[in-house]
Each structure stands twice: as C-alpha cells, then as structure tokens.
CSV table of C-alpha atoms in Angstrom, one decimal:
chain,number,residue,atom,x,y,z
A,232,MET,CA,8.7,-10.2,60.7
A,233,ALA,CA,9.1,-6.3,60.3
A,234,THR,CA,10.7,-7.2,56.9
A,235,LYS,CA,7.7,-9.3,55.7
A,236,PHE,CA,5.6,-6.2,56.7
A,237,VAL,CA,7.9,-3.9,54.5
A,238,ILE,CA,7.6,-6.3,51.8
A,239,LEU,CA,4.0,-6.7,51.7
A,240,SER,CA,3.5,-2.9,52.1
A,241,LEU,CA,5.7,-2.3,49.1
A,242,MET,CA,3.9,-4.7,47.2
A,243,PHE,CA,0.5,-3.3,48.1
A,244,LEU,CA,1.6,0.1,47.0
A,245,LEU,CA,3.0,-1.3,43.9
A,246,ALA,CA,-0.1,-3.2,42.9
A,247,LEU,CA,-2.2,0.1,44.0
A,248,ALA,CA,-0.1,2.2,41.6
A,249,THR,CA,-0.8,-0.6,38.6
A,250,PHE,CA,-4.2,-0.6,39.2
A,251,THR,CA,-4.7,3.1,39.7
A,252,GLU,CA,-2.6,3.5,36.2
A,253,ALA,CA,-4.6,0.8,34.3
A,254,SER,CA,-8.0,2.1,35.7
A,255,LYS,CA,-7.5,5.3,33.8
A,256,TYR,CA,-8.2,3.2,30.8
A,257,GLN,CA,-10.8,1.0,32.2
A,258,PHE,CA,-13.3,3.6,33.5
A,259,GLN,CA,-13.1,6.3,30.8
A,260,ASN,CA,-15.8,6.5,28.1
A,261,PRO,CA,-14.1,5.0,25.1
A,262,LYS,CA,-14.0,6.9,21.7
A,263,GLU,CA,-15.3,5.6,18.6
A,264,THR,CA,-13.4,5.9,15.3
A,265,ASN,CA,-15.2,4.8,12.0
A,266,MET,CA,-13.2,4.6,9.1
A,267,MET,CA,-13.4,3.1,5.2
A,268,PHE,CA,-10.5,2.3,2.9
A,269,TYR,CA,-9.5,-0.3,0.7
A,270,MET,CA,-6.5,-2.9,0.7
A,271,GLN,CA,-4.6,-3.2,-2.9
A,272,ASP,CA,-3.8,-7.0,-2.3
A,273,TRP,CA,-1.7,-7.8,-5.5
A,274,GLU,CA,0.1,-11.3,-5.7
A,275,THR,CA,1.2,-11.1,-9.4
A,276,GLY,CA,3.1,-8.3,-11.5
A,277,ALA,CA,5.9,-6.2,-11.1
A,278,ASN,CA,4.5,-4.4,-7.7
A,279,ALA,CA,3.4,-7.6,-6.0
A,280,THR,CA,2.5,-7.1,-2.3
A,281,ALA,CA,1.8,-10.7,-0.8
A,282,ILE,CA,3.6,-13.8,-1.4
A,283,PRO,CA,3.7,-16.8,-0.6
A,284,VAL,CA,6.3,-17.8,2.1
A,285,ALA,CA,5.5,-21.5,2.9
A,286,GLY,CA,3.1,-24.4,2.3
A,287,ILE,CA,2.7,-28.0,1.9
A,288,PRO,CA,5.8,-29.7,0.5
A,289,HIS,CA,5.3,-30.7,-3.1
A,290,LYS,CA,1.9,-29.2,-3.7
A,291,ARG,CA,1.4,-25.7,-5.7
A,292,TRP,CA,1.3,-22.7,-3.1
A,293,SER,CA,-1.3,-20.5,-3.7
A,294,ILE,CA,-4.3,-18.3,-2.1
A,295,LEU,CA,-6.8,-21.1,-2.8
A,296,GLY,CA,-4.4,-23.7,-1.5
A,297,PHE,CA,-4.8,-25.3,2.5
A,298,GLY,CA,-1.7,-24.6,4.5
A,299,THR,CA,-0.3,-21.9,2.4
A,300,ILE,CA,1.2,-19.0,4.4
A,301,PHE,CA,1.4,-15.4,2.7
A,302,ALA,CA,3.4,-12.3,3.7
A,303,THR,CA,1.8,-9.2,3.0
A,304,ASP,CA,2.8,-5.6,2.6
A,305,ASP,CA,-0.5,-4.3,1.1
A,306,LYS,CA,-1.5,-0.6,0.3
A,307,LEU,CA,-4.2,0.9,1.9
A,308,THR,CA,-6.1,3.8,-0.1
A,309,VAL,CA,-8.7,6.1,0.1
A,310,ALA,CA,-10.5,4.9,-3.2
A,311,ILE,CA,-10.6,1.7,-5.3
A,312,GLU,CA,-7.9,3.1,-7.6
A,313,ARG,CA,-4.6,1.3,-7.1
A,314,ASN,CA,-2.8,4.8,-7.6
A,315,SER,CA,-5.2,6.6,-5.2
A,316,SER,CA,-3.6,8.4,-2.2
A,317,GLU,CA,-2.4,6.0,0.6
A,318,VAL,CA,-3.6,6.0,4.4
A,319,GLY,CA,-1.5,3.2,5.4
A,320,ARG,CA,-0.1,-0.3,4.8
A,321,ALA,CA,-1.2,-3.7,5.7
A,322,HIS,CA,1.8,-5.4,7.4
A,323,GLY,CA,1.6,-9.3,8.1
A,324,ILE,CA,0.3,-12.7,7.2
A,325,TYR,CA,-2.4,-14.7,6.1
A,326,VAL,CA,-2.9,-18.4,6.4
A,327,ASN,CA,-5.5,-20.6,3.9
A,328,SER,CA,-6.7,-22.3,7.0
A,329,ALA,CA,-9.6,-24.5,5.6
A,330,LEU,CA,-9.2,-27.8,3.9
A,331,ASP,CA,-11.6,-26.8,1.4
A,332,GLY,CA,-9.5,-23.4,0.7
A,333,SER,CA,-12.3,-21.2,1.5
A,334,ASP,CA,-10.9,-19.6,4.6
A,335,LEU,CA,-8.0,-17.1,5.0
A,336,HIS,CA,-6.8,-16.3,8.9
A,337,LEU,CA,-5.6,-13.1,9.0
A,338,LEU,CA,-2.8,-11.6,11.3
A,339,MET,CA,-1.9,-8.1,10.5
A,340,SER,CA,-0.8,-4.6,11.5
A,341,LEU,CA,-2.5,-1.7,9.8
A,342,VAL,CA,0.2,0.7,10.0
A,343,PHE,CA,-1.5,4.3,9.2
A,344,THR,CA,0.7,6.9,7.4
A,345,ASN,CA,-1.8,9.7,6.5
A,346,LYS,CA,-1.9,12.9,8.5
A,347,GLU,CA,-4.4,11.9,10.8
A,348,TYR,CA,-3.7,8.7,12.1
A,349,ASN,CA,0.2,8.9,10.9
A,350,GLY,CA,2.3,6.5,13.3
A,351,SER,CA,-0.9,4.4,14.5
A,352,THR,CA,-1.6,1.1,14.3
A,353,LEU,CA,-4.7,-1.4,14.4
A,354,GLU,CA,-3.8,-5.1,14.9
A,355,ILE,CA,-6.3,-7.3,13.2
A,356,GLN,CA,-7.1,-11.2,13.7
A,357,GLY,CA,-10.0,-13.2,12.5
A,358,ALA,CA,-11.2,-15.4,9.8
A,359,ASP,CA,-11.6,-13.9,6.5
A,360,ARG,CA,-14.1,-16.4,4.6
A,361,PHE,CA,-13.5,-14.5,1.3
A,362,TYR,CA,-16.3,-16.5,-0.5
A,363,GLN,CA,-18.7,-14.8,1.4
A,364,LYS,CA,-19.8,-11.1,0.2
A,365,TYR,CA,-19.3,-9.6,3.8
A,366,ARG,CA,-16.8,-10.8,6.5
A,367,GLU,CA,-15.7,-9.6,9.8
A,368,VAL,CA,-12.6,-9.6,11.7
A,369,SER,CA,-11.8,-8.3,14.8
A,370,VAL,CA,-9.6,-5.5,16.0
A,371,VAL,CA,-7.7,-6.7,18.9
A,372,SER,CA,-5.4,-3.7,19.9
A,373,GLY,CA,-3.9,-0.6,18.8
A,374,THR,CA,-1.1,1.9,19.1
A,375,GLY,CA,-0.7,5.7,19.2
A,376,ILE,CA,-4.4,7.3,18.8
A,377,PHE,CA,-5.7,3.6,18.7
A,378,ARG,CA,-4.1,2.7,22.1
A,379,LEU,CA,-5.9,-0.4,23.8
A,380,ALA,CA,-8.4,-0.2,20.9
A,381,ARG,CA,-11.3,-2.8,20.6
A,382,GLY,CA,-13.5,-3.4,17.6
A,383,PHE,CA,-14.3,-5.0,14.3
A,384,ALA,CA,-13.7,-4.6,10.3
A,385,THR,CA,-16.1,-5.8,7.8
A,386,LEU,CA,-14.7,-6.5,4.8
A,387,GLU,CA,-16.0,-6.7,1.1
A,388,THR,CA,-14.3,-7.9,-2.0
A,389,VAL,CA,-15.0,-5.3,-4.6
A,390,TYR,CA,-12.4,-6.5,-7.3
A,391,ILE,CA,-11.0,-9.9,-8.0
A,392,ASP,CA,-9.0,-11.5,-10.2
A,393,ILE,CA,-8.6,-15.3,-9.4
A,394,PRO,CA,-6.2,-16.6,-12.2
A,395,ASN,CA,-3.8,-13.6,-11.2
A,396,SER,CA,-4.5,-13.6,-7.6
A,397,ASN,CA,-5.3,-10.0,-7.0
A,398,ALA,CA,-7.9,-8.5,-5.3
A,399,ILE,CA,-9.4,-4.8,-3.9
A,400,ILE,CA,-11.0,-5.3,-0.3
A,401,ARG,CA,-13.0,-2.6,1.0
A,402,TRP,CA,-12.7,-2.1,4.9
A,403,ASN,CA,-15.1,-0.7,6.9
A,404,VAL,CA,-13.7,-0.4,10.5
A,405,THR,CA,-15.2,0.5,13.7
A,406,VAL,CA,-12.8,1.0,16.8
A,407,PHE,CA,-13.3,2.0,20.4
A,408,HIS,CA,-10.3,3.4,21.7
A,409,TYR,CA,-8.7,5.8,24.9
C-alpha cells in the first residue's frame, strides 16, 4: 500500500513538473514574425536544386506528373534575382499528389542561414495548388527562435519556365512563436 502511494506521488510530481514546463509556452503571449523571401526552384541546368527521386514506373517523372516525388535543396533569397543574398535553404520533398497533376504536397524545412535567424527552422506542410496565383501552406512547427511556431505562408509564383521546370516562388510568411 505504501509503495503504491509513493509511486502515485512520484507520478503526480512528474506530471506537475511537465505541466509547469509546458505551460510557460502555452500561456504566454506569442511573438509574431513576418518575413518575405524568394525560393529559387531549379530542376534543370548545372545548378539544379530539385530532382525527381521516385515516380510511377514506366512513366516520365516530371513536376506535372501525378506520383512524382522530388527532393529539394532550394536557395531562399532576399530578392527575385538568383544571385541575390541567401537567407536560407528549403530542404525537403514535394509530391505531385493530384491525378490531374495540379497539386504539389510540400513537406520541407526552411533552414535559415542569415544573421537574424541563423540556425532556426520553420517546418512547412500543405497543398501547393501551383496553378493558382496565391496559395497558402501551413507552418506547423519550428526550432531555435521559432520554437513551437504556428502560422502560414502565402506563395506566389513570380517566374516560371514550364519547359525546363524552373520557378521562383515568393513566400510571405507569418509565424507566431515563443
């Protein structure tokens, strides 16, 4: 009986300590950060940053092909020009997940390398209906400065070269973090 009481008391204290640690994130006022940058997504040329890694057997793997999976290490820049200053990299995958080829599902980490956010990340997930002028994806988490981040990013294609599958995407990101 005494052993059960000791075990239950220890479990209660552990739960209380965990709740206390978690509550400091849940009940504070979150900080809001807004940022804008460009993702340089190049699937062709000497400096390609996105490549198909899987797809439907015996079919051409392309950005417009259902079931094609791309690995990406896209440069994030301050301006539309490909050689402008880098603020980070978009590491992850995207999958063409619509039978008609009109939708990419993004799963990526935005890894910041600039002075202000160096080492911090934002985790992105969502549907990129790239035929629409503006699309929205979710910010589902983050690390570093963006620990426990939640938010959204609005994407806009500002340059597209369909024959070569190259694009520049403007990202407007709003995140709430602690």
